[in-house]
mmCIF file of C-alpha atoms and ligand atoms in Angstrom:
data_model
loop_
_atom_site.group_PDB
_atom_site.id
_atom_site.type_symbol
_atom_site.label_atom_id
_atom_site.label_comp_id
_atom_site.label_asym_id
_atom_site.label_seq_id
_atom_site.Cartn_x
_atom_site.Cartn_y
_atom_site.Cartn_z
ATOM 1 C CA UNK A 1 0.000 0.000 0.000
ATOM 2 C CA UNK A 2 1.342 3.487 -0.827
ATOM 3 C CA UNK A 3 1.197 6.060 1.973
ATOM 4 C CA UNK A 4 -1.907 7.655 0.446
ATOM 5 C CA UNK A 5 -3.635 4.267 0.185
ATOM 6 C CA UNK A 6 -2.988 3.089 3.743
ATOM 7 C CA UNK A 7 -6.288 1.895 5.135
ATOM 8 C CA UNK A 8 -7.413 1.851 8.732
ATOM 9 C CA UNK A 9 -9.081 -1.188 10.253
ATOM 10 C CA UNK A 10 -10.393 -1.714 13.756
ATOM 11 C CA UNK A 11 -9.569 -5.015 15.461
ATOM 12 C CA UNK A 12 -11.960 -5.367 18.383
ATOM 13 C CA UNK A 13 -10.217 -7.797 20.735
ATOM 14 C CA UNK A 14 -6.608 -6.998 19.750
ATOM 15 C CA UNK A 15 -5.151 -8.569 22.890
ATOM 16 C CA UNK A 16 -6.852 -11.941 22.372
ATOM 17 C CA UNK A 17 -5.183 -14.968 20.806
ATOM 18 C CA UNK A 18 -6.948 -14.510 17.467
ATOM 19 C CA UNK A 19 -6.913 -10.710 17.715
ATOM 20 C CA UNK A 20 -3.164 -10.389 18.324
ATOM 21 C CA UNK A 21 -2.463 -12.530 15.241
ATOM 22 C CA UNK A 22 -4.847 -10.315 13.248
ATOM 23 C CA UNK A 23 -3.002 -7.199 14.456
ATOM 24 C CA UNK A 24 0.334 -8.773 13.500
ATOM 25 C CA UNK A 25 -0.898 -9.749 10.036
ATOM 26 C CA UNK A 26 -2.616 -6.405 9.363
ATOM 27 C CA UNK A 27 0.507 -4.462 10.343
ATOM 28 C CA UNK A 28 2.615 -6.709 8.117
ATOM 29 C CA UNK A 29 0.270 -5.882 5.219
ATOM 30 C CA UNK A 30 0.642 -2.139 5.804
ATOM 31 C CA UNK A 31 -2.669 -1.273 7.504
ATOM 32 C CA UNK A 32 -3.155 1.300 10.212
ATOM 33 C CA UNK A 33 -4.729 -0.657 13.052
ATOM 34 C CA UNK A 34 -6.967 0.590 15.835
ATOM 35 C CA UNK A 35 -7.041 -2.238 18.334
ATOM 36 C CA UNK A 36 -9.220 -2.633 21.405
ATOM 37 C CA UNK A 37 -8.968 -4.374 24.739
ATOM 38 C CA UNK A 38 -10.990 -3.680 27.847
ATOM 39 C CA UNK A 39 -8.322 -1.712 29.664
ATOM 40 C CA UNK A 40 -5.286 -0.175 28.015
ATOM 41 C CA UNK A 41 -3.596 0.193 31.392
ATOM 42 C CA UNK A 42 -2.872 -3.576 31.205
ATOM 43 C CA UNK A 43 0.792 -3.012 30.457
ATOM 44 C CA UNK A 44 1.770 -6.637 29.792
ATOM 45 C CA UNK A 45 -0.733 -6.820 26.922
ATOM 46 C CA UNK A 46 -0.127 -3.317 25.575
ATOM 47 C CA UNK A 47 3.665 -3.575 25.611
ATOM 48 C CA UNK A 48 3.536 -6.988 23.906
ATOM 49 C CA UNK A 49 1.319 -5.649 21.127
ATOM 50 C CA UNK A 50 3.406 -2.488 20.738
ATOM 51 C CA UNK A 51 6.498 -4.645 20.143
ATOM 52 C CA UNK A 52 4.964 -6.152 16.967
ATOM 53 C CA UNK A 53 6.716 -5.007 13.763
ATOM 54 C CA UNK A 54 5.097 -1.792 12.489
ATOM 55 C CA UNK A 55 3.212 -1.175 15.748
ATOM 56 C CA UNK A 56 5.095 1.936 16.792
ATOM 57 C CA UNK A 57 4.062 3.671 13.562
ATOM 58 C CA UNK A 58 0.629 2.194 12.810
ATOM 59 C CA UNK A 59 -1.001 0.601 15.893
ATOM 60 C CA UNK A 60 -3.228 2.570 18.228
ATOM 61 C CA UNK A 61 -4.876 0.911 21.190
ATOM 62 C CA UNK A 62 -8.176 1.868 22.829
ATOM 63 C CA UNK A 63 -10.159 0.708 25.843
ATOM 64 C CA UNK A 64 -13.596 -0.568 24.798
ATOM 65 C CA UNK A 65 -16.204 -2.819 26.377
ATOM 66 C CA UNK A 66 -18.567 -4.823 24.212
ATOM 67 C CA UNK A 67 -21.500 -3.959 26.489
ATOM 68 C CA UNK A 68 -21.061 -0.246 25.618
ATOM 69 C CA UNK A 69 -21.545 0.523 21.931
ATOM 70 C CA UNK A 70 -20.168 4.085 22.184
ATOM 71 C CA UNK A 71 -16.846 2.786 23.503
ATOM 72 C CA UNK A 72 -16.146 1.532 19.947
ATOM 73 C CA UNK A 73 -16.777 4.905 18.247
ATOM 74 C CA UNK A 74 -13.226 6.201 18.753
ATOM 75 C CA UNK A 75 -11.440 3.030 17.536
ATOM 76 C CA UNK A 76 -13.807 2.857 14.550
ATOM 77 C CA UNK A 77 -13.296 6.465 13.458
ATOM 78 C CA UNK A 78 -12.298 6.436 9.764
ATOM 79 C CA UNK A 79 -11.985 2.640 9.800
ATOM 80 C CA UNK A 80 -12.880 0.818 6.583
ATOM 81 C CA UNK A 81 -13.601 -2.414 8.398
ATOM 82 C CA UNK A 82 -14.182 -3.915 11.810
ATOM 83 C CA UNK A 83 -12.825 -7.292 12.902
ATOM 84 C CA UNK A 84 -14.926 -8.619 15.789
ATOM 85 C CA UNK A 85 -12.981 -11.050 17.924
ATOM 86 C CA UNK A 86 -13.866 -9.772 21.394
ATOM 87 C CA UNK A 87 -16.932 -11.879 22.164
ATOM 88 C CA UNK A 88 -15.508 -14.843 24.088
ATOM 89 C CA UNK A 89 -17.831 -17.818 24.551
ATOM 90 C CA UNK A 90 -19.837 -17.311 27.723
ATOM 91 C CA UNK A 91 -19.715 -20.651 29.537
ATOM 92 C CA UNK A 92 -21.231 -19.649 32.892
ATOM 93 C CA UNK A 93 -24.214 -17.713 34.174
ATOM 94 C CA UNK A 94 -23.762 -14.467 36.108
ATOM 95 C CA UNK A 95 -23.285 -16.345 39.422
ATOM 96 C CA UNK A 96 -20.829 -18.886 37.983
ATOM 97 C CA UNK A 97 -23.365 -21.664 37.312
ATOM 98 C CA UNK A 98 -22.190 -23.725 34.306
ATOM 99 C CA UNK A 99 -24.183 -22.815 31.188
ATOM 100 C CA UNK A 100 -25.509 -26.370 30.772
ATOM 101 C CA UNK A 101 -27.154 -26.183 34.237
ATOM 102 C CA UNK A 102 -29.147 -23.000 33.549
ATOM 103 C CA UNK A 103 -32.857 -23.056 32.777
ATOM 104 C CA UNK A 104 -34.077 -21.574 29.512
ATOM 105 C CA UNK A 105 -34.758 -18.064 30.886
ATOM 106 C CA UNK A 106 -31.342 -17.779 32.451
ATOM 107 C CA UNK A 107 -29.632 -19.361 29.460
ATOM 108 C CA UNK A 108 -31.251 -16.766 27.228
ATOM 109 C CA UNK A 109 -30.686 -13.731 29.450
ATOM 110 C CA UNK A 110 -27.229 -14.584 30.814
ATOM 111 C CA UNK A 111 -25.554 -16.343 27.886
ATOM 112 C CA UNK A 112 -27.268 -15.838 24.558
ATOM 113 C CA UNK A 113 -28.590 -12.270 24.739
ATOM 114 C CA UNK A 114 -25.319 -10.746 26.071
ATOM 115 C CA UNK A 115 -23.327 -12.293 23.181
ATOM 116 C CA UNK A 116 -25.919 -11.147 20.677
ATOM 117 C CA UNK A 117 -26.050 -7.635 22.191
ATOM 118 C CA UNK A 118 -22.240 -7.362 22.261
ATOM 119 C CA UNK A 119 -22.103 -8.101 18.549
ATOM 120 C CA UNK A 120 -24.841 -5.568 17.819
ATOM 121 C CA UNK A 121 -23.125 -2.928 19.955
ATOM 122 C CA UNK A 122 -19.961 -3.174 17.873
ATOM 123 C CA UNK A 123 -21.789 -3.363 14.535
ATOM 124 C CA UNK A 124 -23.864 -0.288 15.429
ATOM 125 C CA UNK A 125 -20.675 1.652 16.166
ATOM 126 C CA UNK A 126 -19.196 0.404 12.859
ATOM 127 C CA UNK A 127 -22.284 1.572 11.003
ATOM 128 C CA UNK A 128 -22.254 4.981 12.757
ATOM 129 C CA UNK A 129 -18.628 5.446 11.738
ATOM 130 C CA UNK A 130 -19.158 4.342 8.130
ATOM 131 C CA UNK A 131 -17.218 1.038 8.093
ATOM 132 C CA UNK A 132 -18.175 -1.002 5.043
ATOM 133 C CA UNK A 133 -16.990 -4.485 6.013
ATOM 134 C CA UNK A 134 -17.361 -6.602 9.129
ATOM 135 C CA UNK A 135 -15.259 -9.704 9.792
ATOM 136 C CA UNK A 136 -16.774 -11.767 12.581
ATOM 137 C CA UNK A 137 -14.900 -14.455 14.493
ATOM 138 C CA UNK A 138 -17.455 -17.113 15.476
ATOM 139 C CA UNK A 139 -16.921 -20.853 16.011
ATOM 140 C CA UNK A 140 -17.594 -24.279 14.523
ATOM 141 C CA UNK A 141 -20.223 -24.552 17.289
ATOM 142 C CA UNK A 142 -22.464 -22.831 14.725
ATOM 143 C CA UNK A 143 -22.014 -25.717 12.272
ATOM 144 C CA UNK A 144 -23.597 -28.525 14.300
ATOM 145 C CA UNK A 145 -27.033 -29.345 12.859
ATOM 146 C CA UNK A 146 -29.029 -32.317 14.188
ATOM 147 C CA UNK A 147 -27.963 -34.392 11.178
ATOM 148 C CA UNK A 148 -24.583 -33.195 9.919
ATOM 149 C CA UNK A 149 -23.507 -33.905 6.350
ATOM 150 C CA UNK A 150 -21.057 -36.736 5.711
ATOM 151 C CA UNK A 151 -18.647 -33.965 4.728
ATOM 152 C CA UNK A 152 -19.460 -30.709 6.531
ATOM 153 C CA UNK A 153 -19.914 -27.573 4.440
ATOM 154 C CA UNK A 154 -20.275 -24.168 6.105
ATOM 155 C CA UNK A 155 -23.206 -23.109 3.907
ATOM 156 C CA UNK A 156 -25.113 -26.338 4.515
ATOM 157 C CA UNK A 157 -24.280 -27.371 8.075
ATOM 158 C CA UNK A 158 -25.862 -24.693 10.216
ATOM 159 C CA UNK A 159 -26.740 -25.205 13.877
ATOM 160 C CA UNK A 160 -30.385 -25.085 14.860
ATOM 161 C CA UNK A 161 -30.418 -22.479 17.654
ATOM 162 C CA UNK A 162 -33.733 -23.669 19.099
ATOM 163 C CA UNK A 163 -32.541 -27.277 19.238
ATOM 164 C CA UNK A 164 -29.295 -26.263 20.966
ATOM 165 C CA UNK A 165 -31.266 -24.128 23.439
ATOM 166 C CA UNK A 166 -33.643 -27.012 24.220
ATOM 167 C CA UNK A 167 -30.586 -29.184 24.911
ATOM 168 C CA UNK A 168 -29.218 -26.435 27.210
ATOM 169 C CA UNK A 169 -26.287 -25.975 24.840
ATOM 170 C CA UNK A 170 -26.455 -22.213 25.416
ATOM 171 C CA UNK A 171 -22.684 -21.864 25.088
ATOM 172 C CA UNK A 172 -22.918 -23.295 21.578
ATOM 173 C CA UNK A 173 -26.201 -21.600 20.622
ATOM 174 C CA UNK A 174 -24.823 -18.108 21.351
ATOM 175 C CA UNK A 175 -22.622 -18.456 18.255
ATOM 176 C CA UNK A 176 -25.352 -19.146 15.679
ATOM 177 C CA UNK A 177 -27.647 -16.554 17.285
ATOM 178 C CA UNK A 178 -24.831 -13.981 17.131
ATOM 179 C CA UNK A 179 -24.137 -14.857 13.489
ATOM 180 C CA UNK A 180 -27.802 -14.565 12.511
ATOM 181 C CA UNK A 181 -28.037 -11.178 14.223
ATOM 182 C CA UNK A 182 -24.893 -9.962 12.451
ATOM 183 C CA UNK A 183 -26.230 -11.188 9.093
ATOM 184 C CA UNK A 184 -29.538 -9.353 9.547
ATOM 185 C CA UNK A 185 -27.850 -6.132 10.696
ATOM 186 C CA UNK A 186 -25.237 -5.992 7.926
ATOM 187 C CA UNK A 187 -27.828 -6.819 5.270
ATOM 188 C CA UNK A 188 -30.100 -4.048 6.512
ATOM 189 C CA UNK A 189 -27.243 -1.513 6.524
ATOM 190 C CA UNK A 190 -25.504 -2.531 3.296
ATOM 191 C CA UNK A 191 -22.324 -3.806 4.940
ATOM 192 C CA UNK A 192 -20.356 -6.828 3.740
ATOM 193 C CA UNK A 193 -20.036 -9.600 6.339
ATOM 194 C CA UNK A 194 -17.474 -12.413 6.393
ATOM 195 C CA UNK A 195 -17.827 -14.855 9.265
ATOM 196 C CA UNK A 196 -15.064 -17.240 10.316
ATOM 197 C CA UNK A 197 -15.633 -20.525 12.077
ATOM 198 C CA UNK A 198 -12.484 -21.563 13.943
ATOM 199 C CA UNK A 199 -12.172 -24.545 16.226
ATOM 200 C CA UNK A 200 -9.624 -25.281 18.971
ATOM 201 C CA UNK A 201 -6.805 -22.790 18.407
ATOM 202 C CA UNK A 202 -3.220 -24.007 18.783
ATOM 203 C CA UNK A 203 -0.168 -21.933 17.892
ATOM 204 C CA UNK A 204 2.641 -19.903 19.403
ATOM 205 C CA UNK A 205 1.407 -17.532 22.140
ATOM 206 C CA UNK A 206 2.113 -13.923 21.156
ATOM 207 C CA UNK A 207 1.405 -12.525 24.641
ATOM 208 C CA UNK A 208 1.846 -14.122 28.095
ATOM 209 C CA UNK A 209 -1.915 -13.713 28.613
ATOM 210 C CA UNK A 210 -2.508 -16.249 25.819
ATOM 211 C CA UNK A 211 -1.463 -18.919 28.300
ATOM 212 C CA UNK A 212 -4.422 -18.071 30.532
ATOM 213 C CA UNK A 213 -7.825 -19.628 29.976
ATOM 214 C CA UNK A 214 -7.061 -21.082 26.553
ATOM 215 C CA UNK A 215 -6.325 -24.592 25.474
ATOM 216 C CA UNK A 216 -2.731 -23.310 25.396
ATOM 217 C CA UNK A 217 -2.798 -23.232 29.211
ATOM 218 C CA UNK A 218 -3.568 -26.972 29.230
ATOM 219 C CA UNK A 219 -0.765 -27.676 26.765
ATOM 220 C CA UNK A 220 1.617 -25.692 28.979
ATOM 221 C CA UNK A 221 0.580 -27.602 32.093
ATOM 222 C CA UNK A 222 1.070 -30.939 30.338
ATOM 223 C CA UNK A 223 4.605 -29.830 29.441
ATOM 224 C CA UNK A 224 5.290 -29.594 33.167
ATOM 225 C CA UNK A 225 3.844 -33.046 33.889
ATOM 226 C CA UNK A 226 0.536 -31.732 35.247
ATOM 227 C CA UNK A 227 -2.477 -33.839 34.335
ATOM 228 C CA UNK A 228 -6.077 -32.687 34.482
ATOM 229 C CA UNK A 229 -7.308 -31.939 30.981
ATOM 230 C CA UNK A 230 -8.657 -35.461 30.331
ATOM 231 C CA UNK A 231 -8.325 -38.461 32.644
ATOM 232 C CA UNK A 232 -8.828 -40.871 29.709
ATOM 233 C CA UNK A 233 -8.262 -40.131 26.025
ATOM 234 C CA UNK A 234 -11.699 -39.154 24.631
ATOM 235 C CA UNK A 235 -13.158 -41.414 21.931
ATOM 236 C CA UNK A 236 -14.121 -38.522 19.650
ATOM 237 C CA UNK A 237 -12.162 -36.036 17.609
ATOM 238 C CA UNK A 238 -11.289 -32.334 17.653
ATOM 239 C CA UNK A 239 -10.802 -29.843 14.855
ATOM 240 C CA UNK A 240 -7.826 -27.525 15.047
ATOM 241 C CA UNK A 241 -7.172 -23.959 13.942
ATOM 242 C CA UNK A 242 -3.914 -22.103 13.594
ATOM 243 C CA UNK A 243 -4.526 -18.508 14.807
ATOM 244 C CA UNK A 244 -2.054 -17.353 12.152
ATOM 245 C CA UNK A 245 -4.156 -19.050 9.434
ATOM 246 C CA UNK A 246 -7.311 -17.487 10.887
ATOM 247 C CA UNK A 247 -5.701 -14.039 10.758
ATOM 248 C CA UNK A 248 -4.481 -14.515 7.193
ATOM 249 C CA UNK A 249 -7.929 -15.744 6.098
ATOM 250 C CA UNK A 250 -9.595 -12.741 7.763
ATOM 251 C CA UNK A 251 -7.301 -10.280 5.959
ATOM 252 C CA UNK A 252 -7.648 -12.191 2.669
ATOM 253 C CA UNK A 253 -11.432 -11.905 2.975
ATOM 254 C CA UNK A 254 -11.211 -8.166 3.636
ATOM 255 C CA UNK A 255 -9.056 -7.716 0.544
ATOM 256 C CA UNK A 256 -11.315 -9.816 -1.707
ATOM 257 C CA UNK A 257 -14.490 -7.800 -2.380
ATOM 258 C CA UNK A 258 -16.279 -10.971 -3.502
ATOM 259 C CA UNK A 259 -15.692 -12.750 -0.198
ATOM 260 C CA UNK A 260 -18.847 -13.013 1.927
ATOM 261 C CA UNK A 261 -20.664 -15.398 4.227
ATOM 262 C CA UNK A 262 -19.315 -18.194 6.415
ATOM 263 C CA UNK A 263 -15.883 -19.819 6.141
ATOM 264 C CA UNK A 264 -14.470 -22.749 8.061
ATOM 265 C CA UNK A 265 -11.148 -21.575 9.484
ATOM 266 C CA UNK A 266 -9.456 -24.826 10.448
ATOM 267 C CA UNK A 267 -6.876 -27.268 9.161
ATOM 268 C CA UNK A 268 -8.802 -30.459 9.817
ATOM 269 C CA UNK A 269 -9.941 -32.836 12.494
ATOM 270 C CA UNK A 270 -7.913 -35.437 14.392
ATOM 271 C CA UNK A 271 -9.046 -38.096 16.845
ATOM 272 C CA UNK A 272 -8.026 -37.269 20.409
ATOM 273 C CA UNK A 273 -5.916 -40.445 20.329
ATOM 274 C CA UNK A 274 -3.877 -38.942 17.490
ATOM 275 C CA UNK A 275 -3.749 -35.533 19.196
ATOM 276 C CA UNK A 276 -2.311 -37.090 22.362
ATOM 277 C CA UNK A 277 0.130 -39.131 20.269
ATOM 278 C CA UNK A 278 1.412 -35.809 18.917
ATOM 279 C CA UNK A 279 1.441 -34.078 22.320
ATOM 280 C CA UNK A 280 3.436 -37.053 23.681
ATOM 281 C CA UNK A 281 6.379 -35.808 21.582
ATOM 282 C CA UNK A 282 6.637 -32.779 23.883
ATOM 283 C CA UNK A 283 5.438 -33.754 27.357
ATOM 284 C CA UNK A 284 6.459 -36.299 30.020
ATOM 285 C CA UNK A 285 4.668 -39.646 29.970
ATOM 286 C CA UNK A 286 3.017 -39.096 33.374
ATOM 287 C CA UNK A 287 1.133 -36.058 32.029
ATOM 288 C CA UNK A 288 -0.778 -38.140 29.477
ATOM 289 C CA UNK A 289 -4.320 -39.449 30.089
ATOM 290 C CA UNK A 290 -5.107 -43.155 30.307
ATOM 291 C CA UNK A 291 -5.333 -44.805 26.868
ATOM 292 C CA UNK A 292 -8.729 -45.073 25.213
ATOM 293 C CA UNK A 293 -8.545 -48.865 25.068
ATOM 294 C CA UNK A 294 -10.583 -49.148 21.859
ATOM 295 C CA UNK A 295 -10.589 -47.679 18.364
ATOM 296 C CA UNK A 296 -11.346 -43.932 18.237
ATOM 297 C CA UNK A 297 -14.391 -42.628 16.409
ATOM 298 C CA UNK A 298 -13.651 -41.352 12.894
ATOM 299 C CA UNK A 299 -12.764 -37.650 12.796
ATOM 300 C CA UNK A 300 -15.171 -35.067 11.329
ATOM 301 C CA UNK A 301 -14.824 -34.624 7.566
ATOM 302 C CA UNK A 302 -15.036 -31.214 5.890
ATOM 303 C CA UNK A 303 -15.551 -29.861 2.398
ATOM 304 C CA UNK A 304 -12.880 -27.163 2.304
ATOM 305 C CA UNK A 305 -13.660 -25.700 -1.123
ATOM 306 C CA UNK A 306 -14.978 -22.424 0.302
ATOM 307 C CA UNK A 307 -12.120 -22.114 2.820
ATOM 308 C CA UNK A 308 -9.575 -22.693 0.068
ATOM 309 C CA UNK A 309 -11.186 -20.100 -2.224
ATOM 310 C CA UNK A 310 -9.447 -17.460 -0.060
ATOM 311 C CA UNK A 311 -6.071 -18.837 -1.166
ATOM 312 C CA UNK A 312 -4.473 -19.159 2.277
ATOM 313 C CA UNK A 313 -2.238 -22.231 2.662
ATOM 314 C CA UNK A 314 -3.214 -24.120 5.809
ATOM 315 C CA UNK A 315 -0.736 -25.274 8.446
ATOM 316 C CA UNK A 316 -0.535 -28.940 9.287
ATOM 317 C CA UNK A 317 -1.798 -29.886 12.743
ATOM 318 C CA UNK A 318 1.625 -31.344 13.632
ATOM 319 C CA UNK A 319 3.161 -27.941 12.900
ATOM 320 C CA UNK A 320 0.693 -26.168 15.218
ATOM 321 C CA UNK A 321 1.824 -28.252 18.213
ATOM 322 C CA UNK A 322 5.483 -27.879 17.226
ATOM 323 C CA UNK A 323 5.096 -24.096 16.993
ATOM 324 C CA UNK A 324 3.375 -23.913 20.364
ATOM 325 C CA UNK A 325 5.963 -25.964 22.225
ATOM 326 C CA UNK A 326 8.938 -24.336 20.465
ATOM 327 C CA UNK A 327 7.683 -20.827 21.265
ATOM 328 C CA UNK A 328 6.784 -21.852 24.794
ATOM 329 C CA UNK A 329 10.283 -23.180 25.453
ATOM 330 C CA UNK A 330 11.886 -20.256 23.687
ATOM 331 C CA UNK A 331 10.220 -17.539 25.717
ATOM 332 C CA UNK A 332 10.163 -19.704 28.865
ATOM 333 C CA UNK A 333 6.680 -18.585 29.833
ATOM 334 C CA UNK A 334 5.646 -19.969 33.167
ATOM 335 C CA UNK A 335 2.462 -22.084 33.205
ATOM 336 C CA UNK A 336 -0.532 -20.270 34.645
ATOM 337 C CA UNK A 337 -2.301 -21.537 37.737
HETATM 338 N N1 NAP B 401 -9.452 -19.930 21.359
HETATM 339 C C1 NAP B 401 -10.112 -20.934 20.803
HETATM 340 O O1 NAP B 401 -9.664 -22.101 20.858
HETATM 341 C C2 NAP B 401 -11.409 -20.670 20.066
HETATM 342 C C3 NAP B 401 -12.048 -21.737 19.420
HETATM 343 C C4 NAP B 401 -13.223 -21.489 18.689
HETATM 344 C C5 NAP B 401 -13.762 -20.213 18.652
HETATM 345 N N2 NAP B 401 -13.136 -19.203 19.317
HETATM 346 C C6 NAP B 401 -13.769 -17.863 19.256
HETATM 347 O O2 NAP B 401 -12.871 -16.951 18.657
HETATM 348 C C7 NAP B 401 -13.028 -15.659 19.247
HETATM 349 C C8 NAP B 401 -11.671 -15.174 19.731
HETATM 350 O O3 NAP B 401 -11.180 -16.133 20.652
HETATM 351 P P1 NAP B 401 -9.812 -15.910 21.413
HETATM 352 O O4 NAP B 401 -9.404 -17.235 21.964
HETATM 353 O O5 NAP B 401 -8.865 -15.146 20.588
HETATM 354 O O6 NAP B 401 -10.315 -15.009 22.630
HETATM 355 P P2 NAP B 401 -9.448 -14.385 23.801
HETATM 356 O O7 NAP B 401 -8.013 -14.711 23.633
HETATM 357 O O8 NAP B 401 -10.099 -14.753 25.076
HETATM 358 O O9 NAP B 401 -9.581 -12.826 23.545
HETATM 359 C C9 NAP B 401 -10.739 -12.148 23.755
HETATM 360 C C10 NAP B 401 -10.553 -10.692 23.383
HETATM 361 O O10 NAP B 401 -11.775 -10.029 23.669
HETATM 362 C C11 NAP B 401 -11.557 -9.011 24.616
HETATM 363 N N3 NAP B 401 -12.707 -8.975 25.516
HETATM 364 C C12 NAP B 401 -13.109 -9.905 26.405
HETATM 365 N N4 NAP B 401 -14.244 -9.510 27.010
HETATM 366 C C13 NAP B 401 -14.559 -8.304 26.484
HETATM 367 C C14 NAP B 401 -15.611 -7.376 26.711
HETATM 368 N N5 NAP B 401 -16.576 -7.584 27.635
HETATM 369 N N6 NAP B 401 -15.621 -6.238 25.985
HETATM 370 C C15 NAP B 401 -14.658 -5.982 25.074
HETATM 371 N N7 NAP B 401 -13.628 -6.815 24.830
HETATM 372 C C16 NAP B 401 -13.581 -7.964 25.528
HETATM 373 C C17 NAP B 401 -10.273 -9.400 25.330
HETATM 374 O O11 NAP B 401 -9.698 -8.232 25.867
HETATM 375 P P3 NAP B 401 -9.016 -8.169 27.331
HETATM 376 O O12 NAP B 401 -7.548 -8.140 27.049
HETATM 377 O O13 NAP B 401 -9.529 -6.910 27.879
HETATM 378 O O14 NAP B 401 -9.420 -9.393 28.088
HETATM 379 C C18 NAP B 401 -9.483 -9.970 24.180
HETATM 380 O O15 NAP B 401 -8.932 -8.940 23.410
HETATM 381 C C19 NAP B 401 -14.071 -15.822 20.361
HETATM 382 O O16 NAP B 401 -15.328 -15.460 19.858
HETATM 383 C C20 NAP B 401 -14.043 -17.312 20.653
HETATM 384 O O17 NAP B 401 -15.271 -17.789 21.152
HETATM 385 C C21 NAP B 401 -11.979 -19.386 20.014
#
């Protein structure tokens, strides 16, 4: 981009695992980035982000809370696009009750509506400030219909919110409800919407805070011989996302005016047995769960034609674990309690 062409984008959730990779990628591509976190006095996060290449010249950080729409007006000023990656999955009610134990009223008012409202708050600010494109980070939890396809496709395999709510899967249902709300809002206001569906994110932590509350914290604990994630290897499978791939896909979608709708943002699915076989390369034997003792279920299959239309080469799952453990050792980040 020439100096005159430099565009501004707002990354809402810049300090998060996905958000920090988006900031890094956007700066590398020459964008001016307005990033948000809840409190810019959190020096560990701010100083880590400001050390990214290009940050001193083109990164500005703002405090913003997704429950307050107006707090996003300043970071969205003159922004061409908003990247929404600051709506973490709510897994507990207001008093700490696990989502799956809430009744319908509480599930709706304490889990689903806040996620939906947070998304609307940011989109309303984007619309007020004239942003034309929204890139929403959702989850593969929105691609779990009652009868999934043999090979999942993001345009076909769409969760049934009512069914998930009836099953008290409020944590999952918040994603499809949020997506539907974003679709309706952007359609009404003539904005382009690209929605990304990542799964379990594994990659090098960019900030020490990425080792708190993520799957990365479990991987770090295992490295130190601490068990506790699973007591026995689960029979099922898990899909994996590289946060770097997610960031590159998000920027590729912004830069491709034809890109729109939902995109799987993952490399593939492995059985947990295979995942633990890979983790075993990096952690002491005593940290591993008891063997499954039978054949694992077949992993989920995906049709990746839409994902691949964005032209981003996907990392192998092996590489994601290697990158995590190499970076972890390199920076010698202590495991979080
Ligand atoms: N990580 C995964 O494995 C995974 C898997 C599937 C889907 N996803 C989805 O991907 C998205 C990003 O995930 P992530 O792991 O990158 O999240 P994360 O690391 O927890 O980051 C969340 C970001 O949102 C900000 N934030 C949190 N609460 C906020 C609030 N009330 N108002 C404004 N900002 C707030 C955080 O800022 P602070 O610094 O202020 O906390 C941080 O910048 C989420 O929607 C998540 O559900 C993640």
